[in-house]
Amino acid sequence: MSGAQEQGLKLLVPLSGVSIYAIRVQMALAMKGLPYDYLPEDPGCKSDLLLASNPVHKTLPVLIHGGRPICESLIIVEYLDDAFPGNGASILPTDPYRRAVARFWADYIDNMMFPSCIGILNTAKQQERADKVEETLTAFGLLEAALAECSKEGEAEAPFFGGGSIGFLDIALGCYIPWFEAIGRLAGMPPFLDAARTPKLAAWTGRFRAAKPVIALLTVVDKVEEYITSVLYPKWNASLTMPSTN
């Protein structure tokens, strides 16, 4: 891509095509209208480029801009917003308080909400599974209230966390939508994003799915299900059968 060469942007991503965090970065790049070189990597056979770009965690995605690497998806999204202020709309809120709130909830989603949700599938114990379900439903309830608060614009209610258009927190949560649906299906549960329980989030999901910057990037739910059953289940089962070293 000539545009990618001009900007010097390369994105290292997992081969699977279902990485939540790679898709998050792709959404930000799309919002900014930035071309980039898409470089799929096999996480099981780490390239020299990946090891040199992310020697600490050795994980994907990694954005390389002008030969300099930026790691961790939320940090990459913020970097793109700061490095290309003239491209597209601002991703993060301009108000310092709203920026702090958006960062808080993004961290909550990554480190509390999703681990509880995926944990529903990664346990064979009935009580542990029930606890994970309860934690996940509680998290969705908290995000429902956060949406009501973050989307306030005077007396009106905006369609997105970011206001009238998609913003930082929309991307942070939206990239998980296919995974929430896949986990619910595999767990034999009603949808997490249920119009009766979380009407605001359910309506937001429909708007987010239809938004032009992200409509082509959300992973097909069936593909996520296949990845969970063919890759994650065997990995989890292997860890359960590993002999103790104690």
PDB file of N, CA and C in Angstrom, residues 92-144:
ATOM      1  N   LEU A  92     -10.675   9.566  21.682  1.00  0.00           N
ATOM      2  CA  LEU A  92     -10.856   9.790  23.113  1.00  0.00           C
ATOM      3  C   LEU A  92     -11.642  11.079  23.346  1.00  0.00           C
ATOM      4  N   PRO A  93     -12.387  11.153  24.450  1.00  0.00           N
ATOM      5  CA  PRO A  93     -13.086  12.402  24.771  1.00  0.00           C
ATOM      6  C   PRO A  93     -12.080  13.537  24.971  1.00  0.00           C
ATOM      7  N   THR A  94     -12.491  14.741  24.652  1.00  0.00           N
ATOM      8  CA  THR A  94     -11.603  15.890  24.848  1.00  0.00           C
ATOM      9  C   THR A  94     -11.595  16.350  26.299  1.00  0.00           C
ATOM     10  N   ASP A  95     -12.685  16.120  27.002  1.00  0.00           N
ATOM     11  CA  ASP A  95     -12.769  16.514  28.410  1.00  0.00           C
ATOM     12  C   ASP A  95     -11.925  15.565  29.265  1.00  0.00           C
ATOM     13  N   PRO A  96     -11.039  16.074  30.127  1.00  0.00           N
ATOM     14  CA  PRO A  96     -10.153  15.211  30.928  1.00  0.00           C
ATOM     15  C   PRO A  96     -10.904  14.219  31.809  1.00  0.00           C
ATOM     16  N   TYR A  97     -12.019  14.652  32.404  1.00  0.00           N
ATOM     17  CA  TYR A  97     -12.776  13.736  33.264  1.00  0.00           C
ATOM     18  C   TYR A  97     -13.372  12.595  32.447  1.00  0.00           C
ATOM     19  N   ARG A  98     -13.958  12.921  31.302  1.00  0.00           N
ATOM     20  CA  ARG A  98     -14.551  11.891  30.457  1.00  0.00           C
ATOM     21  C   ARG A  98     -13.482  10.923  29.929  1.00  0.00           C
ATOM     22  N   ARG A  99     -12.291  11.463  29.660  1.00  0.00           N
ATOM     23  CA  ARG A  99     -11.189  10.590  29.233  1.00  0.00           C
ATOM     24  C   ARG A  99     -10.847   9.599  30.341  1.00  0.00           C
ATOM     25  N   ALA A 100     -10.769  10.092  31.568  1.00  0.00           N
ATOM     26  CA  ALA A 100     -10.434   9.227  32.699  1.00  0.00           C
ATOM     27  C   ALA A 100     -11.504   8.152  32.900  1.00  0.00           C
ATOM     28  N   VAL A 101     -12.773   8.538  32.777  1.00  0.00           N
ATOM     29  CA  VAL A 101     -13.874   7.586  32.935  1.00  0.00           C
ATOM     30  C   VAL A 101     -13.815   6.514  31.843  1.00  0.00           C
ATOM     31  N   ALA A 102     -13.570   6.937  30.613  1.00  0.00           N
ATOM     32  CA  ALA A 102     -13.485   5.984  29.500  1.00  0.00           C
ATOM     33  C   ALA A 102     -12.341   4.994  29.724  1.00  0.00           C
ATOM     34  N   ARG A 103     -11.204   5.493  30.199  1.00  0.00           N
ATOM     35  CA  ARG A 103     -10.064   4.608  30.462  1.00  0.00           C
ATOM     36  C   ARG A 103     -10.389   3.626  31.591  1.00  0.00           C
ATOM     37  N   PHE A 104     -11.084   4.101  32.617  1.00  0.00           N
ATOM     38  CA  PHE A 104     -11.456   3.228  33.740  1.00  0.00           C
ATOM     39  C   PHE A 104     -12.293   2.052  33.250  1.00  0.00           C
ATOM     40  N   TRP A 105     -13.335   2.348  32.474  1.00  0.00           N
ATOM     41  CA  TRP A 105     -14.229   1.287  32.031  1.00  0.00           C
ATOM     42  C   TRP A 105     -13.560   0.374  31.012  1.00  0.00           C
ATOM     43  N   ALA A 106     -12.683   0.919  30.190  1.00  0.00           N
ATOM     44  CA  ALA A 106     -11.953   0.073  29.240  1.00  0.00           C
ATOM     45  C   ALA A 106     -11.085  -0.936  29.984  1.00  0.00           C
ATOM     46  N   ASP A 107     -10.420  -0.487  31.036  1.00  0.00           N
ATOM     47  CA  ASP A 107      -9.608  -1.379  31.850  1.00  0.00           C
ATOM     48  C   ASP A 107     -10.480  -2.418  32.551  1.00  0.00           C
ATOM     49  N   TYR A 108     -11.642  -1.999  33.028  1.00  0.00           N
ATOM     50  CA  TYR A 108     -12.573  -2.915  33.689  1.00  0.00           C
ATOM     51  C   TYR A 108     -13.028  -4.017  32.730  1.00  0.00           C
ATOM     52  N   ILE A 109     -13.336  -3.639  31.508  1.00  0.00           N
ATOM     53  CA  ILE A 109     -13.787  -4.610  30.509  1.00  0.00           C
ATOM     54  C   ILE A 109     -12.699  -5.652  30.239  1.00  0.00           C
ATOM     55  N   ASP A 110     -11.470  -5.195  30.047  1.00  0.00           N
ATOM     56  CA  ASP A 110     -10.365  -6.106  29.722  1.00  0.00           C
ATOM     57  C   ASP A 110      -9.980  -7.009  30.882  1.00  0.00           C
ATOM     58  N   ASN A 111      -9.947  -6.457  32.082  1.00  0.00           N
ATOM     59  CA  ASN A 111      -9.349  -7.171  33.213  1.00  0.00           C
ATOM     60  C   ASN A 111     -10.338  -7.776  34.210  1.00  0.00           C
ATOM     61  N   MET A 112     -11.606  -7.405  34.101  1.00  0.00           N
ATOM     62  CA  MET A 112     -12.613  -7.950  35.014  1.00  0.00           C
ATOM     63  C   MET A 112     -13.766  -8.620  34.253  1.00  0.00           C
ATOM     64  N   MET A 113     -14.353  -7.871  33.344  1.00  0.00           N
ATOM     65  CA  MET A 113     -15.566  -8.349  32.675  1.00  0.00           C
ATOM     66  C   MET A 113     -15.302  -9.553  31.774  1.00  0.00           C
ATOM     67  N   PHE A 114     -14.373  -9.421  30.825  1.00  0.00           N
ATOM     68  CA  PHE A 114     -14.150 -10.521  29.895  1.00  0.00           C
ATOM     69  C   PHE A 114     -13.548 -11.754  30.569  1.00  0.00           C
ATOM     70  N   PRO A 115     -12.590 -11.624  31.487  1.00  0.00           N
ATOM     71  CA  PRO A 115     -12.105 -12.833  32.163  1.00  0.00           C
ATOM     72  C   PRO A 115     -13.216 -13.614  32.861  1.00  0.00           C
ATOM     73  N   SER A 116     -14.186 -12.912  33.452  1.00  0.00           N
ATOM     74  CA  SER A 116     -15.326 -13.604  34.064  1.00  0.00           C
ATOM     75  C   SER A 116     -16.150 -14.312  33.007  1.00  0.00           C
ATOM     76  N   CYS A 117     -16.359 -13.639  31.882  1.00  0.00           N
ATOM     77  CA  CYS A 117     -17.200 -14.193  30.815  1.00  0.00           C
ATOM     78  C   CYS A 117     -16.567 -15.443  30.201  1.00  0.00           C
ATOM     79  N   ILE A 118     -15.320 -15.368  29.808  1.00  0.00           N
ATOM     80  CA  ILE A 118     -14.663 -16.528  29.201  1.00  0.00           C
ATOM     81  C   ILE A 118     -14.454 -17.631  30.235  1.00  0.00           C
ATOM     82  N   GLY A 119     -14.395 -17.232  31.504  1.00  0.00           N
ATOM     83  CA  GLY A 119     -14.238 -18.205  32.585  1.00  0.00           C
ATOM     84  C   GLY A 119     -15.430 -19.130  32.724  1.00  0.00           C
ATOM     85  N   ILE A 120     -16.588 -18.719  32.198  1.00  0.00           N
ATOM     86  CA  ILE A 120     -17.774 -19.584  32.219  1.00  0.00           C
ATOM     87  C   ILE A 120     -17.495 -20.890  31.483  1.00  0.00           C
ATOM     88  N   LEU A 121     -16.724 -20.802  30.411  1.00  0.00           N
ATOM     89  CA  LEU A 121     -16.408 -21.999  29.618  1.00  0.00           C
ATOM     90  C   LEU A 121     -15.200 -22.745  30.149  1.00  0.00           C
ATOM     91  N   ASN A 122     -14.373 -22.065  30.916  1.00  0.00           N
ATOM     92  CA  ASN A 122     -13.090 -22.625  31.336  1.00  0.00           C
ATOM     93  C   ASN A 122     -13.147 -23.172  32.753  1.00  0.00           C
ATOM     94  N   THR A 123     -14.246 -23.814  33.098  1.00  0.00           N
ATOM     95  CA  THR A 123     -14.344 -24.477  34.395  1.00  0.00           C
ATOM     96  C   THR A 123     -15.336 -25.625  34.296  1.00  0.00           C
ATOM     97  N   ALA A 124     -15.007 -26.717  34.952  1.00  0.00           N
ATOM     98  CA  ALA A 124     -15.897 -27.873  34.960  1.00  0.00           C
ATOM     99  C   ALA A 124     -16.707 -27.939  36.242  1.00  0.00           C
ATOM    100  N   LYS A 125     -16.401 -27.055  37.192  1.00  0.00           N
ATOM    101  CA  LYS A 125     -17.077 -27.081  38.482  1.00  0.00           C
ATOM    102  C   LYS A 125     -18.337 -26.214  38.434  1.00  0.00           C
ATOM    103  N   GLN A 126     -19.455 -26.803  38.835  1.00  0.00           N
ATOM    104  CA  GLN A 126     -20.753 -26.147  38.700  1.00  0.00           C
ATOM    105  C   GLN A 126     -20.824 -24.836  39.466  1.00  0.00           C
ATOM    106  N   GLN A 127     -20.311 -24.815  40.696  1.00  0.00           N
ATOM    107  CA  GLN A 127     -20.396 -23.588  41.492  1.00  0.00           C
ATOM    108  C   GLN A 127     -19.508 -22.490  40.924  1.00  0.00           C
ATOM    109  N   GLU A 128     -18.326 -22.872  40.467  1.00  0.00           N
ATOM    110  CA  GLU A 128     -17.433 -21.880  39.857  1.00  0.00           C
ATOM    111  C   GLU A 128     -18.071 -21.286  38.611  1.00  0.00           C
ATOM    112  N   ARG A 129     -18.713 -22.140  37.831  1.00  0.00           N
ATOM    113  CA  ARG A 129     -19.385 -21.666  36.619  1.00  0.00           C
ATOM    114  C   ARG A 129     -20.513 -20.709  36.982  1.00  0.00           C
ATOM    115  N   ALA A 130     -21.293 -21.055  37.993  1.00  0.00           N
ATOM    116  CA  ALA A 130     -22.395 -20.191  38.430  1.00  0.00           C
ATOM    117  C   ALA A 130     -21.870 -18.845  38.912  1.00  0.00           C
ATOM    118  N   ASP A 131     -20.741 -18.879  39.609  1.00  0.00           N
ATOM    119  CA  ASP A 131     -20.126 -17.630  40.085  1.00  0.00           C
ATOM    120  C   ASP A 131     -19.690 -16.753  38.919  1.00  0.00           C
ATOM    121  N   LYS A 132     -19.108 -17.384  37.901  1.00  0.00           N
ATOM    122  CA  LYS A 132     -18.660 -16.625  36.721  1.00  0.00           C
ATOM    123  C   LYS A 132     -19.851 -16.021  35.968  1.00  0.00           C
ATOM    124  N   VAL A 133     -20.934 -16.775  35.900  1.00  0.00           N
ATOM    125  CA  VAL A 133     -22.143 -16.253  35.251  1.00  0.00           C
ATOM    126  C   VAL A 133     -22.649 -15.038  36.006  1.00  0.00           C
ATOM    127  N   GLU A 134     -22.704 -15.127  37.321  1.00  0.00           N
ATOM    128  CA  GLU A 134     -23.177 -14.015  38.134  1.00  0.00           C
ATOM    129  C   GLU A 134     -22.267 -12.798  37.995  1.00  0.00           C
ATOM    130  N   GLU A 135     -20.960 -13.025  38.019  1.00  0.00           N
ATOM    131  CA  GLU A 135     -20.011 -11.917  37.843  1.00  0.00           C
ATOM    132  C   GLU A 135     -20.197 -11.241  36.486  1.00  0.00           C
ATOM    133  N   THR A 136     -20.419 -12.055  35.456  1.00  0.00           N
ATOM    134  CA  THR A 136     -20.566 -11.511  34.106  1.00  0.00           C
ATOM    135  C   THR A 136     -21.846 -10.699  33.983  1.00  0.00           C
ATOM    136  N   LEU A 137     -22.950 -11.220  34.503  1.00  0.00           N
ATOM    137  CA  LEU A 137     -24.221 -10.488  34.430  1.00  0.00           C
ATOM    138  C   LEU A 137     -24.155  -9.193  35.228  1.00  0.00           C
ATOM    139  N   THR A 138     -23.460  -9.237  36.350  1.00  0.00           N
ATOM    140  CA  THR A 138     -23.269  -8.015  37.145  1.00  0.00           C
ATOM    141  C   THR A 138     -22.470  -6.988  36.349  1.00  0.00           C
ATOM    142  N   ALA A 139     -21.446  -7.457  35.647  1.00  0.00           N
ATOM    143  CA  ALA A 139     -20.614  -6.558  34.839  1.00  0.00           C
ATOM    144  C   ALA A 139     -21.432  -5.891  33.734  1.00  0.00           C
ATOM    145  N   PHE A 140     -22.285  -6.659  33.082  1.00  0.00           N
ATOM    146  CA  PHE A 140     -23.131  -6.073  32.037  1.00  0.00           C
ATOM    147  C   PHE A 140     -24.083  -5.034  32.638  1.00  0.00           C
ATOM    148  N   GLY A 141     -24.565  -5.293  33.838  1.00  0.00           N
ATOM    149  CA  GLY A 141     -25.416  -4.308  34.511  1.00  0.00           C
ATOM    150  C   GLY A 141     -24.668  -3.012  34.795  1.00  0.00           C
ATOM    151  N   LEU A 142     -23.422  -3.136  35.207  1.00  0.00           N
ATOM    152  CA  LEU A 142     -22.601  -1.947  35.466  1.00  0.00           C
ATOM    153  C   LEU A 142     -22.330  -1.173  34.174  1.00  0.00           C
ATOM    154  N   LEU A 143     -22.079  -1.901  33.081  1.00  0.00           N
ATOM    155  CA  LEU A 143     -21.846  -1.232  31.792  1.00  0.00           C
ATOM    156  C   LEU A 143     -23.119  -0.577  31.278  1.00  0.00           C
ATOM    157  N   GLU A 144     -24.271  -1.152  31.587  1.00  0.00           N
ATOM    158  CA  GLU A 144     -25.550  -0.526  31.218  1.00  0.00           C
ATOM    159  C   GLU A 144     -25.673   0.853  31.868  1.00  0.00           C
TER     160      GLU A 144
END
